[in-house]
PDB file of C-alpha atoms in Angstrom:
ATOM      1  CA  MET A   1      52.015 -58.083  55.112  1.00  0.00           C
ATOM      2  CA  ALA A   2      49.035 -56.176  56.444  1.00  0.00           C
ATOM      3  CA  ASP A   3      51.217 -53.091  56.974  1.00  0.00           C
ATOM      4  CA  GLU A   4      52.375 -53.219  53.372  1.00  0.00           C
ATOM      5  CA  GLU A   5      48.763 -53.412  52.157  1.00  0.00           C
ATOM      6  CA  ASP A   6      47.796 -50.406  54.329  1.00  0.00           C
ATOM      7  CA  GLU A   7      50.510 -48.182  52.847  1.00  0.00           C
ATOM      8  CA  LEU A   8      49.162 -45.657  50.368  1.00  0.00           C
ATOM      9  CA  PRO A   9      50.792 -45.673  46.942  1.00  0.00           C
ATOM     10  CA  GLU A  10      52.922 -42.663  46.104  1.00  0.00           C
ATOM     11  CA  THR A  11      51.246 -40.302  43.646  1.00  0.00           C
ATOM     12  CA  GLU A  12      53.113 -38.161  41.163  1.00  0.00           C
ATOM     13  CA  LEU A  13      52.448 -34.433  41.494  1.00  0.00           C
ATOM     14  CA  SER A  14      50.815 -32.829  38.496  1.00  0.00           C
ATOM     15  CA  TYR A  15      52.485 -30.102  36.445  1.00  0.00           C
ATOM     16  CA  GLU A  16      50.298 -27.424  38.043  1.00  0.00           C
ATOM     17  CA  GLN A  17      50.990 -28.694  41.569  1.00  0.00           C
ATOM     18  CA  LYS A  18      54.739 -28.599  40.994  1.00  0.00           C
ATOM     19  CA  LYS A  19      54.489 -25.093  39.557  1.00  0.00           C
ATOM     20  CA  GLU A  20      52.413 -23.770  42.463  1.00  0.00           C
ATOM     21  CA  ILE A  21      54.795 -25.286  45.031  1.00  0.00           C
ATOM     22  CA  ALA A  22      57.761 -23.759  43.188  1.00  0.00           C
ATOM     23  CA  LYS A  23      56.040 -20.353  43.121  1.00  0.00           C
ATOM     24  CA  TRP A  24      55.352 -20.563  46.861  1.00  0.00           C
ATOM     25  CA  PHE A  25      59.048 -21.058  47.629  1.00  0.00           C
ATOM     26  CA  LEU A  26      60.064 -18.203  45.329  1.00  0.00           C
ATOM     27  CA  LEU A  27      57.458 -15.768  46.649  1.00  0.00           C
ATOM     28  CA  ASN A  28      58.367 -16.514  50.271  1.00  0.00           C
ATOM     29  CA  ALA A  29      62.106 -16.026  49.853  1.00  0.00           C
ATOM     30  CA  PRO A  30      63.506 -13.432  52.295  1.00  0.00           C
ATOM     31  CA  ALA A  31      64.590 -10.055  50.937  1.00  0.00           C
ATOM     32  CA  GLY A  32      67.471 -10.333  48.499  1.00  0.00           C
ATOM     33  CA  GLU A  33      67.500 -14.140  48.539  1.00  0.00           C
ATOM     34  CA  ILE A  34      65.159 -15.171  45.735  1.00  0.00           C
ATOM     35  CA  ASN A  35      68.049 -15.998  43.393  1.00  0.00           C
ATOM     36  CA  TYR A  36      69.554 -18.402  45.954  1.00  0.00           C
ATOM     37  CA  VAL A  37      66.162 -20.065  46.375  1.00  0.00           C
ATOM     38  CA  ALA A  38      65.696 -20.204  42.593  1.00  0.00           C
ATOM     39  CA  LYS A  39      69.062 -21.913  42.059  1.00  0.00           C
ATOM     40  CA  ASP A  40      68.291 -24.677  44.565  1.00  0.00           C
ATOM     41  CA  LEU A  41      64.712 -24.988  43.375  1.00  0.00           C
ATOM     42  CA  LYS A  42      65.814 -25.491  39.792  1.00  0.00           C
ATOM     43  CA  ALA A  43      68.157 -28.285  40.882  1.00  0.00           C
ATOM     44  CA  VAL A  44      65.468 -29.999  42.972  1.00  0.00           C
ATOM     45  CA  LEU A  45      62.790 -29.801  40.281  1.00  0.00           C
ATOM     46  CA  SER A  46      64.979 -31.111  37.467  1.00  0.00           C
ATOM     47  CA  ASP A  47      62.288 -29.788  35.133  1.00  0.00           C
ATOM     48  CA  ASP A  48      63.166 -26.611  33.246  1.00  0.00           C
ATOM     49  CA  GLU A  49      59.648 -26.149  31.891  1.00  0.00           C
ATOM     50  CA  VAL A  50      58.056 -26.135  35.355  1.00  0.00           C
ATOM     51  CA  TYR A  51      60.781 -23.927  36.781  1.00  0.00           C
ATOM     52  CA  ASN A  52      60.712 -21.392  33.952  1.00  0.00           C
ATOM     53  CA  GLU A  53      56.944 -20.939  34.104  1.00  0.00           C
ATOM     54  CA  ALA A  54      56.998 -20.661  37.906  1.00  0.00           C
ATOM     55  CA  ALA A  55      59.816 -18.102  37.719  1.00  0.00           C
ATOM     56  CA  MET A  56      58.058 -16.034  35.040  1.00  0.00           C
ATOM     57  CA  GLU A  57      54.972 -15.798  37.261  1.00  0.00           C
ATOM     58  CA  ALA A  58      56.677 -15.404  40.653  1.00  0.00           C
ATOM     59  CA  PHE A  59      59.540 -12.975  39.985  1.00  0.00           C
ATOM     60  CA  PRO A  60      57.390  -9.974  38.920  1.00  0.00           C
ATOM     61  CA  VAL A  61      55.191 -10.358  42.014  1.00  0.00           C
ATOM     62  CA  TYR A  62      58.226 -10.747  44.292  1.00  0.00           C
ATOM     63  CA  ASN A  63      60.069  -7.796  42.774  1.00  0.00           C
ATOM     64  CA  LYS A  64      57.079  -5.468  43.148  1.00  0.00           C
ATOM     65  CA  SER A  65      56.177  -6.574  46.670  1.00  0.00           C
ATOM     66  CA  HIS A  66      59.792  -6.166  47.825  1.00  0.00           C
ATOM     67  CA  MET A  67      60.094  -2.908  45.870  1.00  0.00           C
ATOM     68  CA  ILE A  68      63.535  -3.800  44.553  1.00  0.00           C
ATOM     69  CA  TYR A  69      65.560  -1.060  42.880  1.00  0.00           C
ATOM     70  CA  LEU A  70      67.667  -1.519  39.768  1.00  0.00           C
ATOM     71  CA  ASP A  71      70.448   0.506  38.144  1.00  0.00           C
ATOM     72  CA  MET A  72      69.399   2.172  34.938  1.00  0.00           C
ATOM     73  CA  PRO A  73      71.877   2.232  32.022  1.00  0.00           C
ATOM     74  CA  SER A  74      74.347   5.118  31.628  1.00  0.00           C
ATOM     75  CA  ARG A  75      74.260   5.818  35.361  1.00  0.00           C
ATOM     76  CA  ALA A  76      70.879   7.502  35.023  1.00  0.00           C
ATOM     77  CA  GLY A  77      69.998   6.477  38.578  1.00  0.00           C
ATOM     78  CA  ASP A  78      67.865   3.781  40.207  1.00  0.00           C
ATOM     79  CA  VAL A  79      64.350   2.777  39.292  1.00  0.00           C
ATOM     80  CA  ILE A  80      62.082   1.240  41.942  1.00  0.00           C
ATOM     81  CA  VAL A  81      60.023  -1.714  40.752  1.00  0.00           C
ATOM     82  CA  SER A  82      56.609  -1.266  42.366  1.00  0.00           C
ATOM     83  CA  SER A  83      52.917  -1.334  41.564  1.00  0.00           C
ATOM     84  CA  TYR A  84      52.885   2.483  41.919  1.00  0.00           C
ATOM     85  CA  SER A  85      55.372   3.000  39.088  1.00  0.00           C
ATOM     86  CA  GLU A  86      54.186   0.157  36.845  1.00  0.00           C
ATOM     87  CA  ILE A  87      53.161   1.095  33.305  1.00  0.00           C
ATOM     88  CA  THR A  88      53.173  -2.426  31.859  1.00  0.00           C
ATOM     89  CA  GLU A  89      54.430  -5.666  33.393  1.00  0.00           C
ATOM     90  CA  ASN A  90      57.985  -4.902  32.256  1.00  0.00           C
ATOM     91  CA  GLU A  91      57.933  -1.091  32.192  1.00  0.00           C
ATOM     92  CA  TYR A  92      58.362   1.134  35.264  1.00  0.00           C
ATOM     93  CA  LEU A  93      58.354   4.912  35.441  1.00  0.00           C
ATOM     94  CA  ASP A  94      61.139   6.788  37.176  1.00  0.00           C
ATOM     95  CA  PRO A  95      59.422  10.163  37.752  1.00  0.00           C
ATOM     96  CA  ARG A  96      62.657  11.860  38.861  1.00  0.00           C
ATOM     97  CA  THR A  97      64.303  11.430  35.457  1.00  0.00           C
ATOM     98  CA  ALA A  98      61.052  11.207  33.423  1.00  0.00           C
ATOM     99  CA  GLN A  99      62.251   7.916  31.978  1.00  0.00           C
ATOM    100  CA  VAL A 100      60.651   4.491  31.677  1.00  0.00           C
ATOM    101  CA  ALA A 101      62.839   1.510  32.559  1.00  0.00           C
ATOM    102  CA  ILE A 102      62.361  -1.788  30.720  1.00  0.00           C
ATOM    103  CA  VAL A 103      62.966  -4.557  33.253  1.00  0.00           C
ATOM    104  CA  ASP A 104      63.869  -8.236  32.984  1.00  0.00           C
ATOM    105  CA  HIS A 105      62.173  -9.542  36.131  1.00  0.00           C
ATOM    106  CA  VAL A 106      63.870 -12.940  36.322  1.00  0.00           C
ATOM    107  CA  LYS A 107      67.370 -11.551  35.796  1.00  0.00           C
ATOM    108  CA  GLN A 108      66.476  -8.523  37.972  1.00  0.00           C
ATOM    109  CA  ILE A 109      68.137  -6.042  35.637  1.00  0.00           C
ATOM    110  CA  CYS A 110      67.098  -2.946  33.719  1.00  0.00           C
ATOM    111  CA  THR A 111      67.812  -3.716  30.061  1.00  0.00           C
ATOM    112  CA  LYS A 112      67.153  -0.248  28.624  1.00  0.00           C
ATOM    113  CA  VAL A 113      65.253   2.997  29.157  1.00  0.00           C
ATOM    114  CA  ARG A 114      63.063   5.221  27.047  1.00  0.00           C
ATOM    115  CA  PRO A 115      61.741   8.767  27.549  1.00  0.00           C
ATOM    116  CA  ALA A 116      58.350   8.830  29.240  1.00  0.00           C
ATOM    117  CA  ASN A 117      55.407   9.949  27.119  1.00  0.00           C
ATOM    118  CA  ASP A 118      53.456  13.061  28.090  1.00  0.00           C
ATOM    119  CA  GLU A 119      50.442  10.971  29.114  1.00  0.00           C
ATOM    120  CA  GLU A 120      52.660   8.959  31.503  1.00  0.00           C
ATOM    121  CA  LEU A 121      53.820  12.094  33.358  1.00  0.00           C
ATOM    122  CA  PRO A 122      51.887  14.435  35.675  1.00  0.00           C
ATOM    123  CA  SER A 123      50.846  17.941  34.673  1.00  0.00           C
ATOM    124  CA  SER A 124      53.152  20.865  35.469  1.00  0.00           C
ATOM    125  CA  TYR A 125      50.918  21.807  38.437  1.00  0.00           C
ATOM    126  CA  ILE A 126      51.170  18.320  39.979  1.00  0.00           C
ATOM    127  CA  GLU A 127      54.871  18.074  39.098  1.00  0.00           C
ATOM    128  CA  GLU A 128      55.554  21.177  41.203  1.00  0.00           C
ATOM    129  CA  PHE A 129      54.262  19.357  44.311  1.00  0.00           C
ATOM    130  CA  ARG A 130      55.851  16.033  43.319  1.00  0.00           C
ATOM    131  CA  TYR A 131      59.262  17.584  42.636  1.00  0.00           C
ATOM    132  CA  ALA A 132      59.341  19.538  45.916  1.00  0.00           C
ATOM    133  CA  LEU A 133      58.362  16.475  47.950  1.00  0.00           C
ATOM    134  CA  ASP A 134      60.843  14.267  46.094  1.00  0.00           C
ATOM    135  CA  ALA A 135      63.678  16.658  46.978  1.00  0.00           C
ATOM    136  CA  GLU A 136      62.770  16.648  50.683  1.00  0.00           C
ATOM    137  CA  ILE A 137      62.407  12.859  50.794  1.00  0.00           C
ATOM    138  CA  GLN A 138      65.738  12.402  49.013  1.00  0.00           C
ATOM    139  CA  ARG A 139      67.398  14.548  51.667  1.00  0.00           C
ATOM    140  CA  TYR A 140      65.789  12.572  54.481  1.00  0.00           C
ATOM    141  CA  VAL A 141      66.651   9.172  52.963  1.00  0.00           C
ATOM    142  CA  SER A 142      70.290  10.132  52.342  1.00  0.00           C
ATOM    143  CA  GLU A 143      70.605  11.051  56.031  1.00  0.00           C
ATOM    144  CA  SER A 144      68.741   8.049  57.467  1.00  0.00           C
ATOM    145  CA  TYR A 145      69.222   5.109  55.075  1.00  0.00           C
ATOM    146  CA  PRO A 146      72.789   4.616  53.756  1.00  0.00           C
ATOM    147  CA  LYS A 147      71.578   2.134  51.132  1.00  0.00           C
ATOM    148  CA  GLY A 148      68.136   3.627  50.659  1.00  0.00           C
ATOM    149  CA  VAL A 149      66.323   4.676  47.489  1.00  0.00           C
ATOM    150  CA  SER A 150      63.146   6.742  47.234  1.00  0.00           C
ATOM    151  CA  ALA A 151      60.593   7.874  44.686  1.00  0.00           C
ATOM    152  CA  VAL A 152      57.471  10.021  44.638  1.00  0.00           C
ATOM    153  CA  ASN A 153      54.746   8.992  42.201  1.00  0.00           C
ATOM    154  CA  CYS A 154      51.392  10.553  41.379  1.00  0.00           C
ATOM    155  CA  VAL A 155      48.720   7.847  41.480  1.00  0.00           C
ATOM    156  CA  LYS A 156      45.560   9.955  41.214  1.00  0.00           C
ATOM    157  CA  GLY A 157      44.665  13.258  39.560  1.00  0.00           C
ATOM    158  CA  LYS A 158      47.917  13.612  37.619  1.00  0.00           C
ATOM    159  CA  ASP A 159      46.230  15.657  34.887  1.00  0.00           C
ATOM    160  CA  ALA A 160      45.032  18.464  37.206  1.00  0.00           C
ATOM    161  CA  GLU A 161      46.040  21.812  35.710  1.00  0.00           C
ATOM    162  CA  GLY A 162      45.653  24.007  38.785  1.00  0.00           C
ATOM    163  CA  PRO A 163      43.986  24.546  42.186  1.00  0.00           C
ATOM    164  CA  GLY A 164      40.499  23.133  42.627  1.00  0.00           C
ATOM    165  CA  SER A 165      41.313  19.456  42.045  1.00  0.00           C
ATOM    166  CA  ASP A 166      42.201  16.636  44.404  1.00  0.00           C
ATOM    167  CA  PHE A 167      45.234  14.452  43.724  1.00  0.00           C
ATOM    168  CA  GLU A 168      47.317  11.799  45.461  1.00  0.00           C
ATOM    169  CA  LEU A 169      51.070  11.287  45.715  1.00  0.00           C
ATOM    170  CA  VAL A 170      52.820   8.176  46.983  1.00  0.00           C
ATOM    171  CA  VAL A 171      56.214   8.249  48.689  1.00  0.00           C
ATOM    172  CA  ILE A 172      58.188   5.000  48.400  1.00  0.00           C
ATOM    173  CA  ILE A 173      61.261   4.340  50.519  1.00  0.00           C
ATOM    174  CA  THR A 174      63.117   1.065  50.134  1.00  0.00           C
ATOM    175  CA  ALA A 175      66.475  -0.065  51.488  1.00  0.00           C
ATOM    176  CA  MET A 176      68.292  -3.395  51.606  1.00  0.00           C
ATOM    177  CA  LYS A 177      71.480  -4.606  53.203  1.00  0.00           C
ATOM    178  CA  ILE A 178      72.498  -7.916  51.692  1.00  0.00           C
ATOM    179  CA  SER A 179      75.425  -9.635  53.394  1.00  0.00           C
ATOM    180  CA  PRO A 180      75.303 -13.387  52.677  1.00  0.00           C
ATOM    181  CA  GLN A 181      78.972 -13.770  53.591  1.00  0.00           C
ATOM    182  CA  ASN A 182      77.957 -12.743  57.110  1.00  0.00           C
ATOM    183  CA  PHE A 183      74.814 -14.908  57.008  1.00  0.00           C
ATOM    184  CA  CYS A 184      72.395 -12.007  57.387  1.00  0.00           C
ATOM    185  CA  ASN A 185      70.191  -9.886  55.132  1.00  0.00           C
ATOM    186  CA  GLY A 186      67.743  -7.124  55.909  1.00  0.00           C
ATOM    187  CA  SER A 187      65.245  -4.799  54.252  1.00  0.00           C
ATOM    188  CA  TRP A 188      63.137  -1.720  54.933  1.00  0.00           C
ATOM    189  CA  ARG A 189      60.027  -0.816  52.958  1.00  0.00           C
ATOM    190  CA  SER A 190      57.712   2.101  53.585  1.00  0.00           C
ATOM    191  CA  VAL A 191      54.860   3.486  51.498  1.00  0.00           C
ATOM    192  CA  TRP A 192      53.196   6.798  52.319  1.00  0.00           C
ATOM    193  CA  ASN A 193      49.967   7.815  50.550  1.00  0.00           C
ATOM    194  CA  ILE A 194      49.317  11.566  50.660  1.00  0.00           C
ATOM    195  CA  ASP A 195      45.793  12.594  49.652  1.00  0.00           C
ATOM    196  CA  PHE A 196      45.673  16.296  48.716  1.00  0.00           C
ATOM    197  CA  GLN A 197      42.098  17.487  49.319  1.00  0.00           C
ATOM    198  CA  ASP A 198      41.598  20.908  47.787  1.00  0.00           C
ATOM    199  CA  GLU A 199      38.158  21.727  49.201  1.00  0.00           C
ATOM    200  CA  SER A 200      39.049  21.041  52.861  1.00  0.00           C
ATOM    201  CA  GLN A 201      42.664  22.226  52.390  1.00  0.00           C
ATOM    202  CA  VAL A 202      43.874  19.136  54.240  1.00  0.00           C
ATOM    203  CA  LEU A 203      46.458  16.482  53.415  1.00  0.00           C
ATOM    204  CA  ASN A 204      45.568  13.034  54.748  1.00  0.00           C
ATOM    205  CA  ILE A 205      48.657  10.862  55.177  1.00  0.00           C
ATOM    206  CA  LYS A 206      48.676   7.074  55.550  1.00  0.00           C
ATOM    207  CA  GLY A 207      51.843   5.042  55.946  1.00  0.00           C
ATOM    208  CA  LYS A 208      52.694   1.341  55.857  1.00  0.00           C
ATOM    209  CA  LEU A 209      56.083   0.170  57.131  1.00  0.00           C
ATOM    210  CA  GLN A 210      57.669  -3.260  56.874  1.00  0.00           C
ATOM    211  CA  VAL A 211      61.016  -4.397  58.259  1.00  0.00           C
ATOM    212  CA  GLY A 212      62.538  -7.765  57.400  1.00  0.00           C
ATOM    213  CA  ALA A 213      65.666  -9.489  58.672  1.00  0.00           C
ATOM    214  CA  HIS A 214      67.063 -12.978  58.081  1.00  0.00           C
ATOM    215  CA  TYR A 215      69.924 -14.506  60.071  1.00  0.00           C
ATOM    216  CA  PHE A 216      71.100 -17.961  59.037  1.00  0.00           C
ATOM    217  CA  GLU A 217      74.504 -18.722  60.547  1.00  0.00           C
ATOM    218  CA  GLU A 218      74.117 -22.323  61.747  1.00  0.00           C
ATOM    219  CA  GLY A 219      70.445 -21.587  62.284  1.00  0.00           C
ATOM    220  CA  ASN A 220      67.490 -19.928  60.590  1.00  0.00           C
ATOM    221  CA  VAL A 221      65.783 -16.945  62.207  1.00  0.00           C
ATOM    222  CA  GLU A 222      63.581 -14.538  60.263  1.00  0.00           C
ATOM    223  CA  LEU A 223      61.946 -11.338  61.473  1.00  0.00           C
ATOM    224  CA  VAL A 224      59.038  -9.592  59.764  1.00  0.00           C
ATOM    225  CA  ALA A 225      57.624  -6.510  61.494  1.00  0.00           C
ATOM    226  CA  LYS A 226      54.818  -4.327  60.126  1.00  0.00           C
ATOM    227  CA  ASN A 227      53.057  -1.181  61.243  1.00  0.00           C
ATOM    228  CA  GLU A 228      50.659   1.443  59.904  1.00  0.00           C
ATOM    229  CA  PHE A 229      50.292   5.158  60.643  1.00  0.00           C
ATOM    230  CA  GLN A 230      47.848   7.949  59.932  1.00  0.00           C
ATOM    231  CA  ASP A 231      48.421  11.694  60.148  1.00  0.00           C
ATOM    232  CA  SER A 232      47.420  14.943  58.494  1.00  0.00           C
ATOM    233  CA  THR A 233      48.632  18.446  57.783  1.00  0.00           C
ATOM    234  CA  ILE A 234      47.323  21.554  56.028  1.00  0.00           C
ATOM    235  CA  PHE A 235      47.358  22.178  52.262  1.00  0.00           C
ATOM    236  CA  GLN A 236      49.970  24.889  51.607  1.00  0.00           C
ATOM    237  CA  SER A 237      52.385  25.824  48.852  1.00  0.00           C
ATOM    238  CA  ALA A 238      54.356  23.008  47.190  1.00  0.00           C
ATOM    239  CA  ASP A 239      57.531  23.723  49.178  1.00  0.00           C
ATOM    240  CA  ASP A 240      55.733  24.063  52.517  1.00  0.00           C
ATOM    241  CA  CYS A 241      53.719  20.893  51.903  1.00  0.00           C
ATOM    242  CA  ALA A 242      56.899  19.011  51.092  1.00  0.00           C
ATOM    243  CA  ILE A 243      58.623  20.091  54.300  1.00  0.00           C
ATOM    244  CA  GLY A 244      55.571  19.263  56.417  1.00  0.00           C
ATOM    245  CA  ILE A 245      55.081  15.808  54.855  1.00  0.00           C
ATOM    246  CA  ALA A 246      58.788  14.922  55.119  1.00  0.00           C
ATOM    247  CA  ASN A 247      58.830  15.913  58.792  1.00  0.00           C
ATOM    248  CA  ILE A 248      55.793  13.726  59.502  1.00  0.00           C
ATOM    249  CA  ILE A 249      57.387  10.746  57.733  1.00  0.00           C
ATOM    250  CA  ARG A 250      60.684  11.313  59.548  1.00  0.00           C
ATOM    251  CA  HIS A 251      58.882  11.481  62.913  1.00  0.00           C
ATOM    252  CA  HIS A 252      56.891   8.258  62.468  1.00  0.00           C
ATOM    253  CA  GLU A 253      59.732   6.217  60.988  1.00  0.00           C
ATOM    254  CA  THR A 254      62.228   7.326  63.636  1.00  0.00           C
ATOM    255  CA  GLU A 255      59.713   6.599  66.378  1.00  0.00           C
ATOM    256  CA  TYR A 256      59.016   3.140  64.950  1.00  0.00           C
ATOM    257  CA  LEU A 257      62.704   2.258  64.674  1.00  0.00           C
ATOM    258  CA  THR A 258      63.252   3.366  68.267  1.00  0.00           C
ATOM    259  CA  ALA A 259      60.318   1.219  69.414  1.00  0.00           C
ATOM    260  CA  LEU A 260      61.753  -1.794  67.570  1.00  0.00           C
ATOM    261  CA  GLU A 261      65.151  -1.315  69.194  1.00  0.00           C
ATOM    262  CA  VAL A 262      63.564  -1.162  72.647  1.00  0.00           C
ATOM    263  CA  ALA A 263      61.382  -4.214  71.983  1.00  0.00           C
ATOM    264  CA  TYR A 264      64.236  -6.393  70.764  1.00  0.00           C
ATOM    265  CA  SER A 265      66.590  -5.286  73.514  1.00  0.00           C
ATOM    266  CA  LYS A 266      64.102  -6.895  75.901  1.00  0.00           C
ATOM    267  CA  LEU A 267      63.981 -10.220  74.062  1.00  0.00           C
ATOM    268  CA  PRO A 268      66.475 -12.040  76.340  1.00  0.00           C
ATOM    269  CA  ASP A 269      64.670 -10.997  79.515  1.00  0.00           C
ATOM    270  CA  ASN A 270      61.076 -11.416  78.419  1.00  0.00           C
ATOM    271  CA  THR A 271      60.154 -13.007  75.086  1.00  0.00           C
ATOM    272  CA  PHE A 272      62.750 -15.793  75.024  1.00  0.00           C
ATOM    273  CA  LYS A 273      61.710 -16.884  78.512  1.00  0.00           C
ATOM    274  CA  ASP A 274      58.082 -17.166  77.438  1.00  0.00           C
ATOM    275  CA  LEU A 275      58.933 -19.211  74.349  1.00  0.00           C
ATOM    276  CA  ARG A 276      60.390 -22.239  76.151  1.00  0.00           C
ATOM    277  CA  ARG A 277      59.927 -24.492  79.143  1.00  0.00           C
ATOM    278  CA  LYS A 278      61.332 -23.696  82.556  1.00  0.00           C
ATOM    279  CA  LEU A 279      63.909 -26.488  82.412  1.00  0.00           C
ATOM    280  CA  PRO A 280      65.621 -27.776  79.251  1.00  0.00           C
ATOM    281  CA  VAL A 281      65.988 -31.475  78.588  1.00  0.00           C
ATOM    282  CA  THR A 282      69.327 -31.360  80.418  1.00  0.00           C
ATOM    283  CA  ARG A 283      67.383 -30.520  83.616  1.00  0.00           C
ATOM    284  CA  THR A 284      69.809 -27.645  84.178  1.00  0.00           C
ATOM    285  CA  LEU A 285      68.595 -24.088  84.721  1.00  0.00           C
ATOM    286  CA  PHE A 286      69.508 -21.726  81.915  1.00  0.00           C
ATOM    287  CA  PRO A 287      71.578 -18.690  83.075  1.00  0.00           C
ATOM    288  CA  TRP A 288      69.147 -15.961  82.014  1.00  0.00           C
ATOM    289  CA  GLN A 289      71.214 -13.284  83.721  1.00  0.00           C
ATOM    290  CA  ASN A 290      73.966 -13.780  81.111  1.00  0.00           C
ATOM    291  CA  THR A 291      71.937 -14.112  77.928  1.00  0.00           C
ATOM    292  CA  LEU A 292      73.819 -11.415  76.046  1.00  0.00           C
ATOM    293  CA  GLN A 293      76.900 -13.607  75.841  1.00  0.00           C
ATOM    294  CA  PHE A 294      75.124 -16.145  73.598  1.00  0.00           C
ATOM    295  CA  SER A 295      74.560 -16.149  69.840  1.00  0.00           C
ATOM    296  CA  LEU A 296      72.531 -18.301  67.480  1.00  0.00           C
ATOM    297  CA  THR A 297      75.058 -21.131  67.175  1.00  0.00           C
ATOM    298  CA  ARG A 298      75.226 -24.789  67.979  1.00  0.00           C
ATOM    299  CA  GLU A 299      76.767 -23.841  71.316  1.00  0.00           C
ATOM    300  CA  VAL A 300      73.581 -22.061  72.288  1.00  0.00           C
ATOM    301  CA  GLU A 301      71.412 -24.909  71.020  1.00  0.00           C
ATOM    302  CA  LYS A 302      73.430 -27.315  73.128  1.00  0.00           C
ATOM    303  CA  GLU A 303      73.098 -25.073  76.194  1.00  0.00           C
ATOM    304  CA  LEU A 304      69.343 -24.782  75.682  1.00  0.00           C
ATOM    305  CA  GLY A 305      68.951 -28.497  75.176  1.00  0.00           C
ATOM    306  CA  LEU A 306      67.752 -28.014  71.618  1.00  0.00           C
ATOM    307  CA  GLY A 307      70.495 -29.958  69.909  1.00  0.00           C
ATOM    308  CA  LYS A 308      70.208 -33.597  68.903  1.00  0.00           C
TER     309      LYS A 308
END
């Protein structure tokens, strides 16, 4: 009787609490999986009003942070949804085709396009640098990322008419490999800010890289790796700047991928050992010398003593 009196009564979550919880699940969905999360979330909530409002608020943020790319109508190409190309909440500039894509965030589709206005595009002087860099980055991405998409946007000083002004370009590279039938999805996102400083004749380059992977065959393992880089080169002609910048990006990204491969090849021998106790609950030593033969399945969980 006393135990029953001590139990706290269940309280119903408010509308705002439900919405915020729903948004959290949507925003934290792994790359390419927000629609799967949304489907289950809608079923669990059983409240279309809460779900719809949460989706309307969460999907735009998710799409921009994951820099998803969408097919434009009439095979005009892909538009990257990002804060660097955003004109309004539903309009995103594709500088390569000088078109603005109108996006339905929740459906993750491009509904139509319109020609970009003059004020939405850089001057001819800036476009010369943007175009040259875009061509070099396209070449690099096609060689290095089979499912990759890139864009080069001007985010500062786009109205400069000639030498004597500073401006800034942003290189965006995004790639996803979605394979739910094989229980794994992955993504690559990199953003490179190039600050063209006319007076010092220097280009300051800052890069942010993020790699994500999710493996969920009879388990649930997610990887998120981030890194930042800084570099510089000299201010030259548009073509020479483009080649120099592309080479710097290629160098840092290749070096980072190589470092990741080395780090994760050592997981069985180092990291996994440090994550668990010396003896599993079975009191049997784990055969660390043969770790490569195991995968993330129930068989491994049983061997490690992690199963029920």
